[in-house]
XYZ file of C-alpha atoms in Angstrom:
299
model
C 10.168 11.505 52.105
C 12.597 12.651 54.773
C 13.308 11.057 57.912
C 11.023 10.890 60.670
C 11.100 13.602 63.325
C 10.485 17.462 63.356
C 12.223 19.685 60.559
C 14.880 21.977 62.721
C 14.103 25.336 60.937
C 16.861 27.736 61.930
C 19.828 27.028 64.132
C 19.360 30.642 65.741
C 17.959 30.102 69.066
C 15.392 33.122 68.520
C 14.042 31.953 66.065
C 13.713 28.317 66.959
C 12.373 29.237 70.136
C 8.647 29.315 69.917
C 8.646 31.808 73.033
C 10.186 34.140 71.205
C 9.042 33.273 67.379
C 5.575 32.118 66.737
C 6.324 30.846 63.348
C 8.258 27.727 64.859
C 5.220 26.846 65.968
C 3.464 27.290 62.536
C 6.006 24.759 61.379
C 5.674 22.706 63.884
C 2.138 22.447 62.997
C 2.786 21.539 59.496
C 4.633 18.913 60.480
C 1.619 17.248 62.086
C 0.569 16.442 58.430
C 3.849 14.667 57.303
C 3.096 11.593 55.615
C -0.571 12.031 55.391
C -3.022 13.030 52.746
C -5.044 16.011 52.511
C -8.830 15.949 50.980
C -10.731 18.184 49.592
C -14.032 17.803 50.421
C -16.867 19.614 49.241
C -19.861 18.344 51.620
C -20.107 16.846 54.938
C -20.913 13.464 53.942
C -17.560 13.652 51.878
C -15.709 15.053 55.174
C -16.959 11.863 57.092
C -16.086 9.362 54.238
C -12.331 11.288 54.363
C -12.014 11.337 58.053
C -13.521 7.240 58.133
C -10.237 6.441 55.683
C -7.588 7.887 57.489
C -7.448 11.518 56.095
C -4.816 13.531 57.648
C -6.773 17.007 56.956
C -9.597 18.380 54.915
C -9.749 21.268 52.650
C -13.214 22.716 52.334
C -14.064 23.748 49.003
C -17.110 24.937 47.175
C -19.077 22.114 45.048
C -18.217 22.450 41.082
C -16.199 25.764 41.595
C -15.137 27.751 39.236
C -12.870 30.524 38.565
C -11.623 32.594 41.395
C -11.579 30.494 44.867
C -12.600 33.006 47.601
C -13.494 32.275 50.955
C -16.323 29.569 52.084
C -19.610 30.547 54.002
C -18.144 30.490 57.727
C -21.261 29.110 58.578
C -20.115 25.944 56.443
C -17.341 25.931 57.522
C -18.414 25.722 61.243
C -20.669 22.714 60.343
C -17.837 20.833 59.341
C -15.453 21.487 61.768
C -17.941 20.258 64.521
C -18.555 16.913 62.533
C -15.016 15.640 61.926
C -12.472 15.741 64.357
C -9.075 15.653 61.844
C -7.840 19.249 61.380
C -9.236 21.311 58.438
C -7.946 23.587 56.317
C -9.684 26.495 54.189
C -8.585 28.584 51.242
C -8.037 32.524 51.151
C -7.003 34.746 48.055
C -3.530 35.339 48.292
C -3.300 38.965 49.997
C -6.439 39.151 51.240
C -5.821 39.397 54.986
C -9.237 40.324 55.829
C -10.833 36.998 54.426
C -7.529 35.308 56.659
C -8.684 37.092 59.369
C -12.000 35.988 59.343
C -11.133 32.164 58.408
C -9.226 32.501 61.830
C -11.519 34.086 63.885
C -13.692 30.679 63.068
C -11.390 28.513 64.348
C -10.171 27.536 61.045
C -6.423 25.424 61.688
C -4.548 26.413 58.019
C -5.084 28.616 55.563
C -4.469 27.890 51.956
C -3.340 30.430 49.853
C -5.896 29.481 46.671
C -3.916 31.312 43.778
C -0.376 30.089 43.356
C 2.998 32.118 42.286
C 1.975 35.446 44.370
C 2.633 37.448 47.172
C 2.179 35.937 50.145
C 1.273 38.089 53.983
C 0.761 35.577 56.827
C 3.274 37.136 59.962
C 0.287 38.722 61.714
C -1.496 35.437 62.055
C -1.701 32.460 64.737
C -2.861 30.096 61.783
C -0.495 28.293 59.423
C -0.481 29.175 56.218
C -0.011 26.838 52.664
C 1.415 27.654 50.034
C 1.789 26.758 46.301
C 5.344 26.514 44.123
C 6.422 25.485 41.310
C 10.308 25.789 41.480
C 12.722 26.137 44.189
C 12.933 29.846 44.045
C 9.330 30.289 44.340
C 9.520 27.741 47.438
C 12.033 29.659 49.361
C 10.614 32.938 48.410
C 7.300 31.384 50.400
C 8.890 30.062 52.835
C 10.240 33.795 54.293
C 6.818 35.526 53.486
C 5.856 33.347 56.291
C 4.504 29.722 54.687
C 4.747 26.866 57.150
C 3.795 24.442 54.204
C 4.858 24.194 50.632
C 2.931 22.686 48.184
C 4.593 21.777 44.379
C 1.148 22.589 41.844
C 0.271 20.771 38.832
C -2.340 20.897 36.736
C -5.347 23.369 38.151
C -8.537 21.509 36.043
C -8.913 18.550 38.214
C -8.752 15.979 35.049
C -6.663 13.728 36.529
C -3.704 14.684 34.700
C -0.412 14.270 36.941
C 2.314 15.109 34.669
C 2.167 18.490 35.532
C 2.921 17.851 38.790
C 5.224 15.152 38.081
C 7.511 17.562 36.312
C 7.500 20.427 38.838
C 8.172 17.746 41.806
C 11.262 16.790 39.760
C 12.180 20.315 38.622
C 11.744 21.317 42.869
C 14.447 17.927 43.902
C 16.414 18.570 40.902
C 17.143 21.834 41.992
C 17.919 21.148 45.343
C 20.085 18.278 44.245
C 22.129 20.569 42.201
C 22.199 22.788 45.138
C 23.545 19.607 47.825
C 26.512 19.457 44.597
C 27.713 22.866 44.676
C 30.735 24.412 47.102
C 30.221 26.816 49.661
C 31.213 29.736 47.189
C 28.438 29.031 44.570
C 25.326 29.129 47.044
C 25.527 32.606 47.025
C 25.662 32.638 43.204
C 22.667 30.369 43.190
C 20.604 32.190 45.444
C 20.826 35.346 43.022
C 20.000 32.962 40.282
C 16.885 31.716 41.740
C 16.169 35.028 42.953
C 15.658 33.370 46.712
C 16.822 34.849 50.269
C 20.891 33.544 50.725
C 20.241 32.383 54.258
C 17.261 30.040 53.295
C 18.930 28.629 50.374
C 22.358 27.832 52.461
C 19.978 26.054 54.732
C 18.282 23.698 52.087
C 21.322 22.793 50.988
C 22.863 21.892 54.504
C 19.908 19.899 55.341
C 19.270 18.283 51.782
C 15.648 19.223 51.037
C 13.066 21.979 51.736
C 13.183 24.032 55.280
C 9.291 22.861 55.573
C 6.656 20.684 55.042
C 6.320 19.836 51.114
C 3.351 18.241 49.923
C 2.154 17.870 46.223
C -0.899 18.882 44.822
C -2.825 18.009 41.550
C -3.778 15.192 39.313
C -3.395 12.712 42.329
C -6.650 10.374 41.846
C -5.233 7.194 42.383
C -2.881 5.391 44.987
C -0.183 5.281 42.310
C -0.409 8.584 42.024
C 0.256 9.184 45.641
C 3.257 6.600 46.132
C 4.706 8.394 42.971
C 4.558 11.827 44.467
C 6.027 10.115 47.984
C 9.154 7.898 46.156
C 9.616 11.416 44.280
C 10.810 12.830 47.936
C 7.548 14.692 49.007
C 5.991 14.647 52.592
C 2.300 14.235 51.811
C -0.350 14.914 48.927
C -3.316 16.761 48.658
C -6.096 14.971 46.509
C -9.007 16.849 45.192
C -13.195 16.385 45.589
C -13.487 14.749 42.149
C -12.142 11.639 43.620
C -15.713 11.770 45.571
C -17.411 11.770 42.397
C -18.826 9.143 39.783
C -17.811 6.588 42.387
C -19.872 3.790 43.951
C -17.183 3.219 46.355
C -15.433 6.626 47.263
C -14.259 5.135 50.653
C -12.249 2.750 48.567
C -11.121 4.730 46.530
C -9.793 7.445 49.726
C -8.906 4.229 51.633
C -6.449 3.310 48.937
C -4.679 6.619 48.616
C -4.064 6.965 52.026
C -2.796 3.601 52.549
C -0.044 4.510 49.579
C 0.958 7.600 51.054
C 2.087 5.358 54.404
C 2.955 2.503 52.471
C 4.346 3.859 48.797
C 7.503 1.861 49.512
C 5.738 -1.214 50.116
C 4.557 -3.137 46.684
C 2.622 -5.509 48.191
C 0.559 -2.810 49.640
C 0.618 -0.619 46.723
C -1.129 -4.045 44.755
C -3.707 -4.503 46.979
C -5.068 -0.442 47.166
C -5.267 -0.774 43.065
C -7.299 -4.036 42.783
C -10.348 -3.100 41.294
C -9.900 0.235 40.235
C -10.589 0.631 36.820
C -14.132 1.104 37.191
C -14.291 3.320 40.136
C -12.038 5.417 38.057
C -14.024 5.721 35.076
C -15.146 8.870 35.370
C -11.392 10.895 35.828
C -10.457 8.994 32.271
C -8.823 11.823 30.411
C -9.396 11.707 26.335
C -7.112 11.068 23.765
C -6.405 14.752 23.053
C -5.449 15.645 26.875
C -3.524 12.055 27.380
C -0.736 12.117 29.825
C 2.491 12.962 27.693
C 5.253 10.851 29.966
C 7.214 10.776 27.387
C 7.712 14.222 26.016
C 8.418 17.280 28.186
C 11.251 15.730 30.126
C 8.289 14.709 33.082
């Protein structure tokens, strides 16, 4: 993860200047969430147990959803805003302004763009908006359609499968490491490549890692899983519901993840959060025919 302290955005005085821009403030909201995890939660006894263990933010879902994710009942989404006092976060199809509009006329804090790898519309609002990536070009191209967060996707079943996300998080830095390597004279090159705006690409490569917020997403069940996605040089994770589920203990099991997202240098820490795990994690086993390939794929 990058140093402490806000991300400076744009050395351009209008831009950085939140009288004058209202996106700095979008990122500056974002960066509220920096070294925290966000749950998704799918009742309000699971948005207490997340807020009790140190949650950063929720993400209110629907319970066993399937297909397309549209908007939530406002009315649930009301009820859990006035029980938890951590920020929370909702999803919106990607495009559909009217269902952001509505999200932020509840008093919703970000917006989560469900569908990943599409066209993104979020000037004309006060809320932040999140949104998903899977390579550096895709991050940047986010980043000017107005995202204050990025999140790298992995795998979208919620099996517990991480190398997915493993191997975008790597693809994401490895980019951007080639990128710190080059000279002046092959950033614009690059930029073409990627198919990303020059200015925003010249700017990840003078500061040495996304313009905003980067959090991963997918497969994270365990506090392993979190510390891995943190060493790999991201700001936060997002965990999903079915770490809520076929548990006797969930607020162990959040309690540990969010401990390894502030401690996933720390070993001694790291032990601790993974005593007793095996059983709580029984039911996010994947079978033999969907086990984690580490070793192929380059992940």
């Amino acid at each position: 993860m990058a140093e402490d302290g806000a991300v400076t955005l744009y050395n351009n005085t209008a831009i950085t200047d939140a009288k004058k821009n209202s996106f700095s403030i979008k990122v500056g909201l974002a960066q509220m969430l920096r070294g925290g995890a966000i749950f998704e939660v799918s009742t309000l006894s699971q948005a207490k147990i997340a807020e009790e263990a140190g949650a950063c933010c929720l993400v209110l879902t629907e319970p066993n959803r399937q297909g397309i994710s549209r908007m939530l009942d406002p009315s649930l989404i009301k009820q859990n805003k006035c029980a938890v006092s951590i920020p929370v976060m909702a999803r919106s199809r990607v495009g559909h302004f009217v269902e952001a509009q509505i999200l932020e006329r509840v008093g919703i804090d970000y917006i989560d763009e469900s569908e990943v790898l599409a066209i993104a519309d979020e000037d004309n609002f006060r809320c932040p908006f999140v949104c998903g990536c899977k390579n550096l070009g895709d991050a940047l191209r986010r980043v000017r359609e107005g995202a204050a967060m990025i999140r790298t996707q992995g795998d979208l079943l919620g099996t517990g499968n991480i190398v997915e996300t493993v191997k975008n998080v790597r693809y994401v830095m490895g980019e951007i490491r080639i990128l710190n390597n080059m000279d002046e004279d092959e950033v614009f090159a690059f930029s073409k490549k990627i198919a990303a705006p020059y200015d925003l690409v010249a700017q990840t490569k003078q500061m040495g890692r996304l313009p905003v917020v980067h959090f991963a997403a997918s497969g994270i069940v365990t506090p392993a899983d979190a510390a891995l996605m943190m060493q790999l040089g991201c700001d936060g994770v997002f965990v999903g519901s079915e770490v809520f589920y076929n548990c006797s203990d969930p607020y162990k099991r959040v309690r540990g993840i969010v401990e390894a997202v502030k401690h996933y240098n720390d070993p001694h820490v790291l032990v601790e959060n993974s005593f007793g795990l095996e059983e709580e994690m029984a039911g996010l086993n994947v079978s033999e025919e969907r086990m984690e390939p580490f070793g192929e794929g380059g992940a």
